[in-house]
PDB file of C-alpha atoms in Angstrom:
ATOM      1  CA  MET A  27      98.639  65.911 100.838  1.00  0.00           C
ATOM      2  CA  ALA A  28      99.708  62.199 100.652  1.00  0.00           C
ATOM      3  CA  ARG A  29      99.144  62.210  97.053  1.00  0.00           C
ATOM      4  CA  LEU A  30     101.176  65.284  96.373  1.00  0.00           C
ATOM      5  CA  ILE A  31     104.089  63.788  98.260  1.00  0.00           C
ATOM      6  CA  HIS A  32     103.885  60.607  96.337  1.00  0.00           C
ATOM      7  CA  GLU A  33     103.940  62.551  92.911  1.00  0.00           C
ATOM      8  CA  ARG A  34     106.963  64.669  94.186  1.00  0.00           C
ATOM      9  CA  ALA A  35     108.674  61.411  94.973  1.00  0.00           C
ATOM     10  CA  ASP A  36     108.125  60.149  91.579  1.00  0.00           C
ATOM     11  CA  VAL A  37     109.381  63.464  89.992  1.00  0.00           C
ATOM     12  CA  VAL A  38     112.693  63.339  91.989  1.00  0.00           C
ATOM     13  CA  GLN A  39     113.289  59.725  90.297  1.00  0.00           C
ATOM     14  CA  LEU A  40     112.667  61.143  87.012  1.00  0.00           C
ATOM     15  CA  LEU A  41     114.967  64.059  87.759  1.00  0.00           C
ATOM     16  CA  ALA A  42     117.774  61.850  88.822  1.00  0.00           C
ATOM     17  CA  GLU A  43     117.826  60.047  85.538  1.00  0.00           C
ATOM     18  CA  VAL A  44     117.785  63.486  83.599  1.00  0.00           C
ATOM     19  CA  PHE A  45     120.732  64.666  85.470  1.00  0.00           C
ATOM     20  CA  ARG A  46     122.529  61.460  85.098  1.00  0.00           C
ATOM     21  CA  ALA A  47     121.995  61.729  81.209  1.00  0.00           C
ATOM     22  CA  HIS A  48     122.816  65.426  80.849  1.00  0.00           C
ATOM     23  CA  GLY A  49     124.604  66.598  83.949  1.00  0.00           C
ATOM     24  CA  PHE A  50     123.591  69.522  85.991  1.00  0.00           C
ATOM     25  CA  GLU A  51     124.316  72.323  83.462  1.00  0.00           C
ATOM     26  CA  GLY A  52     123.176  70.394  80.462  1.00  0.00           C
ATOM     27  CA  ALA A  53     119.784  69.759  82.105  1.00  0.00           C
ATOM     28  CA  SER A  54     118.131  72.950  81.202  1.00  0.00           C
ATOM     29  CA  LEU A  55     114.605  73.508  82.221  1.00  0.00           C
ATOM     30  CA  GLY A  56     113.472  72.875  78.754  1.00  0.00           C
ATOM     31  CA  VAL A  57     115.271  69.312  78.751  1.00  0.00           C
ATOM     32  CA  ILE A  58     113.894  68.466  82.203  1.00  0.00           C
ATOM     33  CA  ALA A  59     110.290  69.402  81.056  1.00  0.00           C
ATOM     34  CA  SER A  60     110.710  67.356  78.146  1.00  0.00           C
ATOM     35  CA  GLU A  61     112.099  64.188  79.666  1.00  0.00           C
ATOM     36  CA  THR A  62     109.910  64.290  82.792  1.00  0.00           C
ATOM     37  CA  GLY A  63     106.763  65.124  80.863  1.00  0.00           C
ATOM     38  CA  LEU A  64     106.077  68.005  83.296  1.00  0.00           C
ATOM     39  CA  GLY A  65     105.441  71.642  82.260  1.00  0.00           C
ATOM     40  CA  ARG A  66     107.547  74.336  83.993  1.00  0.00           C
ATOM     41  CA  GLY A  67     104.680  75.458  86.021  1.00  0.00           C
ATOM     42  CA  SER A  68     104.386  71.909  87.518  1.00  0.00           C
ATOM     43  CA  LEU A  69     108.192  71.825  88.113  1.00  0.00           C
ATOM     44  CA  TYR A  70     108.017  75.002  89.902  1.00  0.00           C
ATOM     45  CA  HIS A  71     105.131  73.780  91.969  1.00  0.00           C
ATOM     46  CA  PHE A  72     107.204  70.969  93.252  1.00  0.00           C
ATOM     47  CA  PHE A  73     110.500  72.811  93.307  1.00  0.00           C
ATOM     48  CA  PRO A  74     110.034  76.712  93.875  1.00  0.00           C
ATOM     49  CA  GLY A  75     113.757  76.934  94.045  1.00  0.00           C
ATOM     50  CA  GLY A  76     114.207  75.789  90.518  1.00  0.00           C
ATOM     51  CA  LYS A  77     116.756  73.473  89.110  1.00  0.00           C
ATOM     52  CA  GLU A  78     119.206  73.883  92.264  1.00  0.00           C
ATOM     53  CA  GLU A  79     116.294  72.726  94.311  1.00  0.00           C
ATOM     54  CA  MET A  80     115.803  69.851  92.194  1.00  0.00           C
ATOM     55  CA  ALA A  81     119.341  68.614  92.417  1.00  0.00           C
ATOM     56  CA  ALA A  82     119.187  68.979  96.120  1.00  0.00           C
ATOM     57  CA  ALA A  83     116.260  66.871  96.293  1.00  0.00           C
ATOM     58  CA  VAL A  84     117.783  64.194  94.055  1.00  0.00           C
ATOM     59  CA  LEU A  85     120.974  64.087  96.281  1.00  0.00           C
ATOM     60  CA  ALA A  86     118.814  63.819  99.384  1.00  0.00           C
ATOM     61  CA  GLU A  87     116.930  60.887  97.890  1.00  0.00           C
ATOM     62  CA  ILE A  88     120.149  58.966  96.955  1.00  0.00           C
ATOM     63  CA  ASP A  89     121.508  59.809 100.521  1.00  0.00           C
ATOM     64  CA  ARG A  90     118.096  58.312 102.023  1.00  0.00           C
ATOM     65  CA  TRP A  91     118.554  55.178  99.984  1.00  0.00           C
ATOM     66  CA  PHE A  92     121.970  54.497 100.886  1.00  0.00           C
ATOM     67  CA  THR A  93     121.390  55.223 104.489  1.00  0.00           C
ATOM     68  CA  GLU A  94     118.743  52.642 104.620  1.00  0.00           C
ATOM     69  CA  ALA A  95     120.341  49.973 102.356  1.00  0.00           C
ATOM     70  CA  VAL A  96     123.988  50.494 103.215  1.00  0.00           C
ATOM     71  CA  PHE A  97     125.102  52.894 106.047  1.00  0.00           C
ATOM     72  CA  ALA A  98     122.514  51.818 108.662  1.00  0.00           C
ATOM     73  CA  PRO A  99     123.219  48.012 108.366  1.00  0.00           C
ATOM     74  CA  LEU A 100     126.925  48.534 108.594  1.00  0.00           C
ATOM     75  CA  ARG A 101     126.498  50.665 111.635  1.00  0.00           C
ATOM     76  CA  VAL A 102     124.010  48.212 113.308  1.00  0.00           C
ATOM     77  CA  ALA A 103     126.469  45.411 112.720  1.00  0.00           C
ATOM     78  CA  ALA A 104     129.320  47.501 113.965  1.00  0.00           C
ATOM     79  CA  ALA A 105     127.445  48.253 117.078  1.00  0.00           C
ATOM     80  CA  SER A 106     126.753  44.611 117.750  1.00  0.00           C
ATOM     81  CA  GLY A 107     130.344  44.007 118.162  1.00  0.00           C
ATOM     82  CA  ASP A 108     129.931  40.665 116.162  1.00  0.00           C
ATOM     83  CA  GLY A 109     132.569  40.387 113.520  1.00  0.00           C
ATOM     84  CA  ASP A 110     130.592  37.774 111.459  1.00  0.00           C
ATOM     85  CA  ALA A 111     127.639  40.290 111.604  1.00  0.00           C
ATOM     86  CA  ALA A 112     129.897  42.888 110.244  1.00  0.00           C
ATOM     87  CA  ARG A 113     131.201  40.696 107.428  1.00  0.00           C
ATOM     88  CA  ALA A 114     127.557  39.680 106.518  1.00  0.00           C
ATOM     89  CA  ALA A 115     126.707  43.643 106.413  1.00  0.00           C
ATOM     90  CA  MET A 116     129.638  44.194 104.218  1.00  0.00           C
ATOM     91  CA  GLN A 117     128.523  41.408 101.665  1.00  0.00           C
ATOM     92  CA  ARG A 118     125.049  43.020 101.768  1.00  0.00           C
ATOM     93  CA  MET A 119     126.766  46.531 100.932  1.00  0.00           C
ATOM     94  CA  CYS A 120     128.357  44.962  97.917  1.00  0.00           C
ATOM     95  CA  ALA A 121     125.020  43.490  96.775  1.00  0.00           C
ATOM     96  CA  ALA A 122     123.301  46.780  97.370  1.00  0.00           C
ATOM     97  CA  SER A 123     125.811  48.677  95.494  1.00  0.00           C
ATOM     98  CA  SER A 124     125.512  46.322  92.541  1.00  0.00           C
ATOM     99  CA  GLN A 125     121.811  46.683  92.609  1.00  0.00           C
ATOM    100  CA  TYR A 126     121.883  50.475  92.946  1.00  0.00           C
ATOM    101  CA  PHE A 127     124.563  51.016  90.228  1.00  0.00           C
ATOM    102  CA  ARG A 128     122.963  48.226  87.956  1.00  0.00           C
ATOM    103  CA  SER A 129     126.224  46.670  87.584  1.00  0.00           C
ATOM    104  CA  GLY A 130     127.949  49.601  86.597  1.00  0.00           C
ATOM    105  CA  ARG A 131     125.293  50.745  83.860  1.00  0.00           C
ATOM    106  CA  ARG A 132     124.093  53.579  86.256  1.00  0.00           C
ATOM    107  CA  VAL A 133     126.064  56.746  86.783  1.00  0.00           C
ATOM    108  CA  CYS A 134     126.956  57.655  90.381  1.00  0.00           C
ATOM    109  CA  LEU A 135     125.356  61.078  90.427  1.00  0.00           C
ATOM    110  CA  VAL A 136     126.976  62.247  93.720  1.00  0.00           C
ATOM    111  CA  GLY A 137     130.318  61.240  92.251  1.00  0.00           C
ATOM    112  CA  ALA A 138     129.375  62.969  88.974  1.00  0.00           C
ATOM    113  CA  PHE A 139     128.520  66.172  90.878  1.00  0.00           C
ATOM    114  CA  ALA A 140     131.694  65.930  92.672  1.00  0.00           C
ATOM    115  CA  LEU A 141     133.620  66.034  89.507  1.00  0.00           C
ATOM    116  CA  ASP A 142     131.248  68.835  87.853  1.00  0.00           C
ATOM    117  CA  SER A 143     131.605  72.617  87.931  1.00  0.00           C
ATOM    118  CA  VAL A 144     128.556  72.514  90.289  1.00  0.00           C
ATOM    119  CA  ARG A 145     130.636  70.695  93.049  1.00  0.00           C
ATOM    120  CA  ASP A 146     130.792  73.768  95.340  1.00  0.00           C
ATOM    121  CA  ARG A 147     126.977  74.162  95.361  1.00  0.00           C
ATOM    122  CA  PHE A 148     126.446  70.799  96.707  1.00  0.00           C
ATOM    123  CA  ALA A 149     129.778  70.350  98.578  1.00  0.00           C
ATOM    124  CA  LEU A 150     127.969  69.525 101.736  1.00  0.00           C
ATOM    125  CA  ALA A 151     125.701  66.851 100.397  1.00  0.00           C
ATOM    126  CA  ILE A 152     128.588  65.324  98.343  1.00  0.00           C
ATOM    127  CA  ARG A 153     131.062  65.198 101.231  1.00  0.00           C
ATOM    128  CA  SER A 154     128.319  63.842 103.777  1.00  0.00           C
ATOM    129  CA  TYR A 155     127.501  61.024 101.563  1.00  0.00           C
ATOM    130  CA  PHE A 156     131.082  59.765 101.053  1.00  0.00           C
ATOM    131  CA  THR A 157     131.983  60.544 104.637  1.00  0.00           C
ATOM    132  CA  ALA A 158     129.206  58.575 105.888  1.00  0.00           C
ATOM    133  CA  TRP A 159     129.880  55.649 103.619  1.00  0.00           C
ATOM    134  CA  ILE A 160     133.516  55.498 104.637  1.00  0.00           C
ATOM    135  CA  GLU A 161     132.823  55.886 108.451  1.00  0.00           C
ATOM    136  CA  ALA A 162     130.076  53.196 108.429  1.00  0.00           C
ATOM    137  CA  LEU A 163     132.140  50.776 106.547  1.00  0.00           C
ATOM    138  CA  ALA A 164     135.351  51.546 108.632  1.00  0.00           C
ATOM    139  CA  ALA A 165     133.246  50.813 111.853  1.00  0.00           C
ATOM    140  CA  ALA A 166     132.169  47.470 110.486  1.00  0.00           C
ATOM    141  CA  ILE A 167     135.833  46.643 109.570  1.00  0.00           C
ATOM    142  CA  GLU A 168     137.030  47.564 113.045  1.00  0.00           C
ATOM    143  CA  THR A 169     134.566  45.208 114.425  1.00  0.00           C
ATOM    144  CA  THR A 170     136.326  42.187 112.693  1.00  0.00           C
ATOM    145  CA  GLY A 171     139.520  43.157 114.622  1.00  0.00           C
ATOM    146  CA  VAL A 172     141.278  45.817 112.408  1.00  0.00           C
ATOM    147  CA  ALA A 173     142.730  48.918 114.191  1.00  0.00           C
ATOM    148  CA  ALA A 174     140.959  52.195 113.544  1.00  0.00           C
ATOM    149  CA  ALA A 175     143.391  53.837 111.155  1.00  0.00           C
ATOM    150  CA  PRO A 176     143.913  51.055 108.810  1.00  0.00           C
ATOM    151  CA  ALA A 177     140.129  50.204 108.968  1.00  0.00           C
ATOM    152  CA  ARG A 178     139.371  53.702 107.720  1.00  0.00           C
ATOM    153  CA  GLN A 179     141.878  53.394 104.859  1.00  0.00           C
ATOM    154  CA  MET A 180     140.556  50.051 103.903  1.00  0.00           C
ATOM    155  CA  ALA A 181     136.881  51.530 103.883  1.00  0.00           C
ATOM    156  CA  ALA A 182     138.017  54.572 101.753  1.00  0.00           C
ATOM    157  CA  ASP A 183     139.821  52.047  99.277  1.00  0.00           C
ATOM    158  CA  ALA A 184     136.690  50.275  99.064  1.00  0.00           C
ATOM    159  CA  VAL A 185     134.499  53.147  98.296  1.00  0.00           C
ATOM    160  CA  ALA A 186     137.070  54.139  95.904  1.00  0.00           C
ATOM    161  CA  ASP A 187     136.921  50.725  94.190  1.00  0.00           C
ATOM    162  CA  ILE A 188     133.384  50.854  93.737  1.00  0.00           C
ATOM    163  CA  GLN A 189     133.313  54.395  92.276  1.00  0.00           C
ATOM    164  CA  GLY A 190     136.169  53.654  89.881  1.00  0.00           C
ATOM    165  CA  ALA A 191     134.395  50.416  88.889  1.00  0.00           C
ATOM    166  CA  VAL A 192     131.366  52.377  87.884  1.00  0.00           C
ATOM    167  CA  VAL A 193     133.503  54.565  85.866  1.00  0.00           C
ATOM    168  CA  LEU A 194     135.506  52.003  84.068  1.00  0.00           C
ATOM    169  CA  ALA A 195     132.347  49.651  83.407  1.00  0.00           C
ATOM    170  CA  ARG A 196     130.589  52.629  81.708  1.00  0.00           C
ATOM    171  CA  ALA A 197     133.754  53.718  79.878  1.00  0.00           C
ATOM    172  CA  LEU A 198     134.320  50.218  78.419  1.00  0.00           C
ATOM    173  CA  ASP A 199     130.548  49.608  78.196  1.00  0.00           C
ATOM    174  CA  ASP A 200     131.165  46.340  80.054  1.00  0.00           C
ATOM    175  CA  ALA A 201     129.164  45.363  82.998  1.00  0.00           C
ATOM    176  CA  GLY A 202     131.458  42.474  83.616  1.00  0.00           C
ATOM    177  CA  VAL A 203     134.173  44.893  84.719  1.00  0.00           C
ATOM    178  CA  PHE A 204     131.912  46.133  87.714  1.00  0.00           C
ATOM    179  CA  ALA A 205     130.814  42.597  88.445  1.00  0.00           C
ATOM    180  CA  GLY A 206     134.251  41.216  88.563  1.00  0.00           C
ATOM    181  CA  ARG A 207     135.477  44.216  90.794  1.00  0.00           C
ATOM    182  CA  MET A 208     132.673  43.780  93.082  1.00  0.00           C
ATOM    183  CA  GLN A 209     133.082  40.010  93.533  1.00  0.00           C
ATOM    184  CA  ARG A 210     136.734  40.671  94.351  1.00  0.00           C
ATOM    185  CA  LEU A 211     135.915  43.429  96.857  1.00  0.00           C
ATOM    186  CA  ALA A 212     133.421  41.148  98.399  1.00  0.00           C
ATOM    187  CA  ALA A 213     135.904  38.385  98.819  1.00  0.00           C
ATOM    188  CA  ARG A 214     138.467  40.939 100.303  1.00  0.00           C
ATOM    189  CA  LEU A 215     135.917  42.120 102.813  1.00  0.00           C
ATOM    190  CA  ALA A 216     134.709  38.501 103.702  1.00  0.00           C
ATOM    191  CA  GLY A 217     138.314  37.678 104.468  1.00  0.00           C
ATOM    192  CA  ILE A 218     139.213  40.485 106.881  1.00  0.00           C
ATOM    193  CA  ASP A 219     140.390  39.145 110.091  1.00  0.00           C
ATOM    194  CA  GLY A 220     142.480  41.056 112.625  1.00  0.00           C
ATOM    195  CA  ALA A 221     144.237  37.908 113.823  1.00  0.00           C
ATOM    196  CA  VAL A 222     145.859  37.307 110.417  1.00  0.00           C
ATOM    197  CA  LEU A 223     146.838  40.877 109.605  1.00  0.00           C
ATOM    198  CA  PRO A 224     150.353  42.032 109.911  1.00  0.00           C
ATOM    199  CA  PRO A 225     151.160  43.180 113.477  1.00  0.00           C
ATOM    200  CA  ASP A 226     150.968  46.990 112.679  1.00  0.00           C
ATOM    201  CA  LEU A 227     147.507  46.451 111.537  1.00  0.00           C
ATOM    202  CA  ARG A 228     146.130  44.580 114.545  1.00  0.00           C
ATOM    203  CA  LEU A 229     144.114  46.166 117.214  1.00  0.00           C
ATOM    204  CA  THR A 230     146.627  47.287 119.940  1.00  0.00           C
ATOM    205  CA  GLN A 231     146.290  45.248 122.965  1.00  0.00           C
ATOM    206  CA  ALA A 232     146.598  46.585 126.614  1.00  0.00           C
ATOM    207  CA  SER A 233     149.921  45.618 127.901  1.00  0.00           C
ATOM    208  CA  PRO A 234     149.621  43.381 130.947  1.00  0.00           C
ATOM    209  CA  ALA A 235     150.032  45.001 134.308  1.00  0.00           C
TER     210      ALA A 235
END
């Protein structure tokens, strides 16, 4: 059984690259079989639900990776209440994102599915991925002394920056675009300090009795 699980995990990695290259609709079973080296019988053995189950498994694996490498560290740092730990976690988020997206050379499959005609089929997984990212990052930003509402907006802007950088780097075939954007994002997150934000963005302090 352990070997079967290991093999299925390997197949999920291969499927992810097929979907990145061809999209959900373009990845026919014939294309999937050809590019994974598995026959249809083997594919249905691992994924009885067919291509939709394959895509769901890929999205679940992406979510697992980001939860371990990005979301959980941000949450732990936020729970610590330590602003420096939160900033360090945000820097690790930038590094992990660069690693995962290969400096913009790798498609964000969750984002691609969100823009595709299959969005509604995987709406829950897509929404959960982006919501988890924004909420974890917002919590870390709050820990540095920023109020909840602007922290969430800053987090949404940061995630949008990363997604946009992936698209632009691939459109221009220039990994430097992604690297530069990530460096600026990392610097911006490292410099967050509620004490130097405009008054309307600072944490509201309780009025003295």
